[in-house]
Tab-separated table of C-alpha atoms and ligand atoms in Angstrom:
chain	number	residue	atom	x	y	z
K	1	MET	CA	-14.645	-18.138	-22.596
K	2	ARG	CA	-13.849	-15.895	-19.685
K	3	LYS	CA	-10.481	-14.176	-19.842
K	4	PRO	CA	-7.815	-14.829	-17.184
K	5	VAL	CA	-7.004	-11.566	-15.422
K	6	SER	CA	-5.394	-9.957	-12.412
K	7	LEU	CA	-7.823	-7.809	-10.437
K	8	ILE	CA	-6.589	-4.630	-8.764
K	9	THR	CA	-8.935	-2.978	-6.279
K	10	GLY	CA	-8.247	0.604	-5.217
K	11	ALA	CA	-6.436	0.844	-8.546
K	12	ASN	CA	-6.629	4.624	-8.634
K	13	GLY	CA	-4.671	4.989	-5.415
K	14	GLU	CA	-0.958	5.510	-5.043
K	15	ILE	CA	0.122	1.876	-5.054
K	16	GLY	CA	-2.334	1.147	-7.884
K	17	HIS	CA	-0.704	3.755	-10.107
K	18	GLY	CA	2.782	2.404	-9.432
K	19	LEU	CA	1.676	-1.190	-9.862
K	20	ILE	CA	-0.176	-0.670	-13.156
K	21	ASP	CA	2.795	1.253	-14.478
K	22	TYR	CA	4.989	-1.748	-13.665
K	23	LEU	CA	2.608	-4.488	-14.842
K	24	ARG	CA	1.941	-2.881	-18.211
K	25	ARG	CA	5.552	-3.627	-19.126
K	26	GLN	CA	5.162	-7.295	-18.235
K	27	ASP	CA	3.617	-10.028	-20.290
K	28	PHE	CA	1.242	-11.286	-17.637
K	29	HIS	CA	-2.507	-11.590	-17.219
K	30	ASP	CA	-4.572	-8.646	-18.322
K	31	ILE	CA	-5.444	-6.161	-15.644
K	32	VAL	CA	-8.959	-5.401	-14.497
K	33	ALA	CA	-8.882	-2.238	-12.416
K	34	LEU	CA	-11.576	-1.333	-9.924
K	35	ASP	CA	-11.890	1.870	-7.944
K	36	LEU	CA	-14.493	4.049	-6.294
K	37	ASN	CA	-13.424	6.865	-8.624
K	38	PRO	CA	-12.992	6.569	-12.392
K	39	ILE	CA	-9.538	5.219	-13.204
K	40	ASP	CA	-7.021	7.850	-14.264
K	41	PRO	CA	-7.313	8.086	-18.090
K	42	GLN	CA	-3.531	7.660	-18.379
K	43	MET	CA	-3.881	4.263	-16.703
K	44	GLN	CA	-7.021	3.088	-18.503
K	45	ARG	CA	-5.206	2.186	-21.687
K	46	TYR	CA	-3.066	-0.333	-19.809
K	47	CYS	CA	-6.083	-2.193	-18.422
K	48	ALA	CA	-8.233	-4.797	-20.125
K	49	ALA	CA	-11.181	-3.272	-18.287
K	50	THR	CA	-11.841	-0.614	-15.704
K	51	LEU	CA	-14.753	-0.555	-13.322
K	52	THR	CA	-15.985	2.265	-11.162
K	53	GLY	CA	-17.726	1.214	-7.991
K	54	ASP	CA	-17.613	0.049	-4.418
K	55	ILE	CA	-16.020	-3.240	-3.358
K	56	LEU	CA	-19.015	-3.645	-1.040
K	57	ASP	CA	-21.372	-3.689	-4.033
K	58	ASP	CA	-22.262	-7.368	-4.530
K	59	PHE	CA	-23.937	-6.695	-7.865
K	60	LEU	CA	-20.780	-5.104	-9.262
K	61	MET	CA	-18.600	-7.925	-8.002
K	62	GLY	CA	-21.045	-10.508	-9.377
K	63	ARG	CA	-20.910	-8.872	-12.793
K	64	LEU	CA	-17.148	-8.908	-12.692
K	65	VAL	CA	-16.925	-12.687	-12.434
K	66	THR	CA	-19.332	-13.285	-15.303
K	67	GLU	CA	-16.733	-11.829	-17.647
K	68	TYR	CA	-13.378	-12.555	-16.100
K	69	GLU	CA	-11.543	-15.469	-14.595
K	70	ILE	CA	-9.477	-14.044	-11.767
K	71	HIS	CA	-6.092	-15.590	-11.011
K	72	ARG	CA	-4.512	-12.917	-8.859
K	73	ILE	CA	-5.956	-10.137	-6.709
K	74	TYR	CA	-4.056	-7.086	-5.537
K	75	HIS	CA	-6.502	-5.837	-2.944
K	76	LEU	CA	-5.367	-2.258	-2.457
K	77	ALA	CA	-8.664	-0.556	-1.636
K	78	ALA	CA	-8.780	0.805	1.920
K	79	LEU	CA	-9.580	3.831	4.030
K	80	LEU	CA	-6.257	5.026	5.454
K	81	SER	CA	-5.484	5.695	9.088
K	82	THR	CA	-6.406	9.363	9.513
K	83	ARG	CA	-9.556	9.191	7.440
K	84	ALA	CA	-10.640	6.009	9.204
K	85	GLU	CA	-10.630	7.788	12.578
K	86	TYR	CA	-13.383	10.119	11.362
K	87	SER	CA	-15.696	7.222	10.606
K	88	PRO	CA	-14.365	4.058	12.243
K	89	GLU	CA	-17.404	1.921	11.455
K	90	THR	CA	-17.297	2.862	7.776
K	91	ALA	CA	-13.587	2.056	7.790
K	92	HIS	CA	-14.367	-1.326	9.289
K	93	ARG	CA	-16.889	-2.028	6.562
K	94	VAL	CA	-14.522	-1.066	3.762
K	95	ASN	CA	-11.309	-2.433	5.240
K	96	VAL	CA	-12.578	-5.650	6.847
K	97	GLU	CA	-15.909	-6.569	5.235
K	98	GLY	CA	-14.536	-5.464	1.863
K	99	THR	CA	-11.464	-7.655	2.310
K	100	LEU	CA	-13.577	-10.634	3.363
K	101	LYS	CA	-15.697	-10.228	0.220
K	102	LEU	CA	-12.573	-10.197	-1.929
K	103	ILE	CA	-11.144	-13.255	-0.158
K	104	ARG	CA	-14.469	-15.054	-0.743
K	105	LEU	CA	-14.275	-14.050	-4.378
K	106	ALA	CA	-10.760	-15.506	-4.584
K	107	HIS	CA	-12.020	-18.731	-2.993
K	108	GLU	CA	-14.929	-19.040	-5.423
K	109	GLN	CA	-12.716	-18.284	-8.399
K	110	ALA	CA	-10.237	-20.950	-7.300
K	111	ARG	CA	-13.073	-23.471	-7.089
K	112	TRP	CA	-14.247	-22.548	-10.597
K	113	HIS	CA	-10.994	-22.680	-12.467
K	114	GLY	CA	-9.170	-25.157	-10.277
K	115	HIS	CA	-6.018	-23.086	-9.678
K	116	SER	CA	-5.139	-21.244	-6.526
K	117	VAL	CA	-5.739	-17.497	-6.565
K	118	GLN	CA	-2.980	-15.316	-5.238
K	119	PHE	CA	-4.199	-12.621	-2.879
K	120	LEU	CA	-1.703	-9.788	-2.394
K	121	PHE	CA	-2.559	-7.622	0.569
K	122	PRO	CA	-0.844	-4.397	1.609
K	123	SER	CA	-0.825	-4.368	5.369
K	124	SER	CA	0.950	-1.616	7.241
K	125	ILE	CA	3.200	-0.485	10.072
K	126	ALA	CA	-0.134	0.724	11.503
K	127	ALA	CA	-0.644	-2.908	12.613
K	128	TYR	CA	1.830	-2.095	15.398
K	129	GLY	CA	1.004	-0.085	18.470
K	130	LEU	CA	3.752	0.927	20.866
K	131	PRO	CA	2.510	2.416	24.113
K	132	ASN	CA	4.907	5.361	24.450
K	133	ALA	CA	7.987	7.057	23.006
K	134	ASP	CA	10.441	5.377	25.419
K	135	THR	CA	9.199	1.935	24.487
K	136	LYS	CA	9.360	2.892	20.830
K	137	THR	CA	12.994	3.954	21.164
K	138	ARG	CA	13.878	0.814	23.103
K	139	ALA	CA	12.016	-1.467	20.676
K	140	GLY	CA	14.036	-0.263	17.658
K	141	ARG	CA	13.526	-2.588	14.715
K	142	VAL	CA	10.371	-4.565	15.456
K	143	ARG	CA	9.582	-8.066	14.207
K	144	GLU	CA	6.205	-8.967	12.712
K	145	ILE	CA	5.068	-10.666	15.904
K	146	ASP	CA	6.025	-7.819	18.254
K	147	TRP	CA	3.798	-5.033	19.542
K	148	ASN	CA	0.640	-6.039	17.687
K	149	PHE	CA	-1.587	-3.629	19.627
K	150	PRO	CA	-2.735	-1.069	17.059
K	151	THR	CA	-4.436	2.072	18.348
K	152	THR	CA	-6.115	3.114	15.088
K	153	MET	CA	-9.164	1.564	13.453
K	154	TYR	CA	-7.124	1.213	10.267
K	155	GLY	CA	-4.348	-0.613	12.134
K	156	CYS	CA	-6.878	-2.941	13.803
K	157	ASN	CA	-8.462	-3.605	10.412
K	158	LYS	CA	-5.127	-4.416	8.777
K	159	LEU	CA	-3.998	-6.693	11.587
K	160	TYR	CA	-7.299	-8.576	11.589
K	161	CYS	CA	-7.247	-8.985	7.798
K	162	GLU	CA	-3.777	-10.490	8.045
K	163	HIS	CA	-5.285	-13.134	10.343
K	164	LEU	CA	-8.278	-13.571	8.063
K	165	GLY	CA	-5.972	-14.198	5.106
K	166	ARG	CA	-3.842	-16.640	7.050
K	167	TYR	CA	-7.002	-18.476	8.136
K	168	TYR	CA	-8.223	-18.868	4.546
K	169	ALA	CA	-4.765	-19.887	3.344
K	170	GLN	CA	-4.079	-22.459	6.048
K	171	HIS	CA	-7.074	-23.393	8.164
K	172	TYR	CA	-10.205	-22.907	6.084
K	173	ARG	CA	-13.110	-25.061	7.291
K	174	GLN	CA	-10.779	-27.223	9.293
K	175	LEU	CA	-13.639	-29.208	10.830
K	176	ALA	CA	-15.432	-30.098	7.589
K	177	ALA	CA	-15.772	-33.806	6.926
K	178	GLU	CA	-13.876	-33.398	3.715
K	179	SER	CA	-11.860	-30.331	4.392
K	180	ALA	CA	-10.129	-28.974	1.311
K	181	PRO	CA	-7.829	-25.991	0.877
K	182	SER	CA	-9.658	-22.759	0.121
K	183	GLY	CA	-7.442	-22.103	-2.883
K	184	VAL	CA	-6.587	-18.632	-1.573
K	185	ASP	CA	-2.837	-18.058	-1.569
K	186	PHE	CA	-2.767	-15.063	0.786
K	187	ARG	CA	0.432	-13.017	1.031
K	188	ALA	CA	0.782	-9.712	2.880
K	189	LEU	CA	3.375	-6.992	3.252
K	190	ARG	CA	3.569	-4.636	6.190
K	191	PHE	CA	4.364	-1.501	4.254
K	192	PRO	CA	6.050	1.509	5.807
K	193	GLY	CA	4.919	4.984	4.689
K	194	LEU	CA	5.167	5.080	0.901
K	195	ILE	CA	6.423	8.105	-1.027
K	196	SER	CA	5.621	8.542	-4.703
K	197	ALA	CA	6.942	11.233	-7.019
K	198	PHE	CA	3.737	11.241	-9.033
K	199	THR	CA	0.856	10.964	-6.593
K	200	LEU	CA	-0.061	12.123	-3.100
K	201	PRO	CA	-1.693	9.885	-0.532
K	202	THR	CA	-5.076	10.837	0.868
K	203	GLY	CA	-6.129	10.351	4.446
K	204	GLY	CA	-3.020	8.671	5.846
K	205	THR	CA	-0.942	9.655	8.862
K	206	SER	CA	2.445	9.063	7.258
K	207	ASP	CA	1.391	11.688	4.688
K	208	PHE	CA	3.583	14.388	6.250
K	209	ALA	CA	6.696	13.198	4.386
K	210	PRO	CA	5.205	13.031	0.874
K	211	GLU	CA	3.241	16.239	1.528
K	212	MET	CA	6.441	18.019	2.578
K	213	VAL	CA	8.345	17.192	-0.602
K	214	HIS	CA	5.406	17.767	-2.966
K	215	ALA	CA	4.637	21.156	-1.342
K	216	ALA	CA	8.286	22.195	-1.689
K	217	ALA	CA	8.360	21.196	-5.354
K	218	GLN	CA	5.300	23.359	-6.015
K	219	GLY	CA	6.670	26.312	-4.061
K	220	HIS	CA	3.968	26.015	-1.397
K	221	PRO	CA	4.722	26.502	2.314
K	222	TYR	CA	4.133	23.417	4.487
K	223	LYS	CA	3.290	22.988	8.147
K	224	CYS	CA	4.317	19.536	9.301
K	225	PHE	CA	1.772	17.951	11.652
K	226	VAL	CA	4.270	15.796	13.592
K	227	CYS	CA	7.256	16.769	15.784
K	228	PRO	CA	10.744	17.141	14.263
K	229	GLU	CA	11.941	14.057	16.187
K	230	ALA	CA	9.094	11.819	14.927
K	231	ARG	CA	10.587	8.762	13.253
K	232	ILE	CA	8.856	6.052	11.224
K	233	PRO	CA	10.025	3.921	8.294
K	234	PHE	CA	9.383	5.027	4.726
K	235	MET	CA	9.926	3.585	1.281
K	236	ALA	CA	10.099	4.951	-2.262
K	237	MET	CA	7.140	3.771	-4.332
K	238	PRO	CA	9.197	1.775	-6.877
K	239	ASP	CA	10.462	-0.336	-3.976
K	240	GLY	CA	6.896	-0.780	-2.713
K	241	VAL	CA	5.886	-2.159	-6.113
K	242	LYS	CA	9.049	-4.250	-6.266
K	243	ALA	CA	8.217	-5.791	-2.885
K	244	LEU	CA	4.696	-6.703	-4.037
K	245	ILE	CA	6.012	-8.291	-7.211
K	246	LEU	CA	8.819	-10.198	-5.463
K	247	LEU	CA	6.384	-11.548	-2.900
K	248	ALA	CA	3.909	-12.537	-5.631
K	249	GLU	CA	6.625	-14.330	-7.567
K	250	ALA	CA	8.172	-16.135	-4.592
K	251	PRO	CA	7.732	-19.928	-4.759
K	252	ALA	CA	5.175	-20.983	-2.141
K	253	GLU	CA	7.597	-23.437	-0.517
K	254	LYS	CA	10.002	-20.587	0.287
K	255	LEU	CA	7.464	-18.716	2.376
K	256	THR	CA	7.785	-19.345	6.103
K	257	GLN	CA	5.064	-16.852	6.994
K	258	ARG	CA	2.131	-15.086	5.380
K	259	VAL	CA	2.929	-11.546	6.523
K	260	TYR	CA	6.271	-9.842	5.941
K	261	ASN	CA	7.832	-6.592	7.085
K	262	VAL	CA	9.700	-4.695	4.397
K	263	GLY	CA	12.034	-1.880	5.362
K	264	SER	CA	13.989	0.731	3.499
K	265	PHE	CA	14.917	3.952	5.358
K	266	SER	CA	13.779	5.552	8.544
K	267	PRO	CA	14.536	9.266	8.950
K	268	THR	CA	13.102	11.667	11.531
K	269	ALA	CA	10.752	14.332	10.180
K	270	ALA	CA	13.566	16.877	10.767
K	271	GLU	CA	16.052	14.798	8.755
K	272	PHE	CA	13.500	14.491	5.980
K	273	ARG	CA	12.986	18.288	6.041
K	274	THR	CA	16.752	18.846	5.739
K	275	LEU	CA	16.861	16.740	2.573
K	276	VAL	CA	13.838	18.515	1.119
K	277	ILE	CA	15.446	21.907	1.772
K	278	LYS	CA	18.695	20.751	0.211
K	279	ALA	CA	16.771	19.855	-2.949
K	280	PHE	CA	14.457	22.888	-2.847
K	281	PRO	CA	16.350	25.656	-1.024
K	282	GLN	CA	13.362	28.060	-1.181
K	283	ALA	CA	11.082	25.600	0.644
K	284	GLU	CA	9.224	26.957	3.677
K	285	ILE	CA	8.676	24.050	6.049
K	286	SER	CA	7.686	24.588	9.666
K	287	PHE	CA	6.576	22.224	12.416
K	288	GLU	CA	3.090	22.664	13.872
K	289	PRO	CA	2.334	19.314	15.442
K	290	ASP	CA	-1.280	18.250	15.605
K	291	PRO	CA	-1.176	16.289	18.887
K	292	PRO	CA	-3.709	13.538	18.046
K	293	ARG	CA	-2.120	12.757	14.669
K	294	ALA	CA	1.391	13.088	16.102
K	295	ARG	CA	0.404	10.583	18.818
K	296	ILE	CA	-0.544	8.021	16.176
K	297	ILE	CA	2.937	8.340	14.668
K	298	ASP	CA	4.428	7.784	18.136
K	299	THR	CA	2.677	4.403	18.321
K	300	TRP	CA	4.222	3.217	15.032
K	301	PRO	CA	7.679	1.663	15.162
K	302	ALA	CA	10.830	3.655	14.428
K	303	ASP	CA	11.991	0.843	12.144
K	304	VAL	CA	11.111	-2.689	11.108
K	305	ASP	CA	13.062	-5.931	11.125
K	306	ASP	CA	12.621	-7.385	7.658
K	307	THR	CA	14.963	-10.372	8.039
K	308	PRO	CA	12.300	-12.951	7.016
K	309	ALA	CA	11.549	-11.111	3.733
K	310	ARG	CA	15.267	-10.880	2.941
K	311	ARG	CA	15.811	-14.536	3.769
K	312	ASP	CA	12.688	-16.094	2.219
K	313	TRP	CA	12.317	-14.183	-1.032
K	314	GLY	CA	15.386	-12.022	-1.420
K	315	TRP	CA	13.906	-8.666	-0.407
K	316	GLN	CA	16.282	-5.764	-0.768
K	317	PRO	CA	15.272	-2.165	-1.451
K	318	ASP	CA	16.875	-0.397	-4.422
K	319	TYR	CA	16.566	3.025	-2.818
K	320	ASP	CA	18.221	4.132	0.402
K	321	LEU	CA	17.336	7.646	1.555
K	322	PRO	CA	19.910	9.640	-0.494
K	323	ARG	CA	19.213	7.616	-3.622
K	324	ALA	CA	15.439	7.931	-3.108
K	325	PHE	CA	15.843	11.720	-3.067
K	326	ASN	CA	18.518	12.191	-5.693
K	327	GLU	CA	17.540	9.616	-8.262
K	328	TYR	CA	13.817	9.095	-7.809
K	329	LEU	CA	11.915	11.786	-5.924
K	330	VAL	CA	13.568	15.074	-6.853
K	331	PRO	CA	14.073	14.611	-10.621
K	332	ASN	CA	10.643	13.052	-11.138
K	333	ILE	CA	8.732	15.523	-8.960
K	334	VAL	CA	10.407	18.485	-10.637
K	335	ARG	CA	9.553	17.108	-14.064
K	336	TYR	CA	6.013	16.206	-13.000
K	337	TYR	CA	5.113	19.713	-11.808
K	338	LYS	CA	6.890	21.372	-14.734
K	339	GLU	CA	4.793	19.301	-17.132
K	340	GLN	CA	1.660	20.004	-15.127
K	341	LYS	CA	2.360	23.741	-15.301
K	342	ALA	CA	2.857	23.519	-19.056
K	343	ARG	CA	-0.434	21.615	-19.377
K	344	ASP	CA	-2.264	24.225	-17.274
K	345	GLU	CA	-0.823	27.083	-19.329
K	346	HIS	CA	-1.753	25.309	-22.526
K	347	ARG	CA	-5.312	24.950	-21.251
K	348	ILE	CA	-5.549	28.640	-20.333
K	349	HIS	CA	-3.918	30.081	-23.459
K	350	GLY	CA	-5.220	27.437	-25.877
F	401	LIG	N1	0.356	5.221	5.009
F	401	LIG	C1	-0.644	4.647	5.867
F	401	LIG	C2	-1.322	5.655	6.673
F	401	LIG	O1	-0.697	6.634	7.011
F	401	LIG	C3	-0.015	3.656	6.792
F	401	LIG	O2	-0.008	2.439	6.163
F	401	LIG	O3	-2.445	5.479	7.010
């Protein structure tokens, strides 16, 4: 008998860490975690199985389904927006072809076990592309259907995968003589920049905010690569996980769309710096914008309209900006680096 599980791809990434930490407290399907790098040993004990490998590796994926019956997929693996610009075709392979493979897997699994497979997909504010700063200011809180003209490969990939998911969920093989639903229950969130107290993102463009606060907590100087006035939405990681879980648990009949904005707070980089300095008065944070990366931030919206998520499945963030700093980020980051220092000293002195 194969075991029913939830599969998490990109499990070693930031959202993966937060999600596994949440799911381990729940009595749900076992977790099978997949990542290009070995899963963090702290996380391994919460997973029924961990696999190291590439989502593009058909052999690995084939092996996976011989052992497990997959009922839900959190497909988190992706190359983020900055990294993707260095190798756009590789990003396309990972972000689009990889997603298609996982959607196919969901479809095949649904056919095997006869239940639909939920496919949770983190899309992004990178799916938007505003042409210039004036338009961005005028646009304010954007709806899901506005300004879908991404300028990054990552944004194009995310936007296309939203369509791919919607196609499988609603229109799969619509011309077949006996057309049947694909069994893929695709649901996506357009995440803002996510900030975790325990991990740092790699290769994103919204990384300046998490990098700023983590550098300050470690006593390192930080040069911010966007302008002080740059404004995009952000969210504390526990709210990111909460949004994924709420969307997964929402009854299908409540969903009026497949892709939802979720908002939380939206400070400028300068406002974010002020809060970091309030928490870490010794912090040395300067602005040295890197024009190409700063331009990407200028194409992302200043804020998102998340009315449909609030209406359809009760979305509401727990953390506004002060609470995110005072109750989540600062205490946890301070503790995290203090413990890390103690671990390092223990290693050195035995
Ligand atoms: N955080 C992502 C990035 O910067 C956006 O979704 O690429």
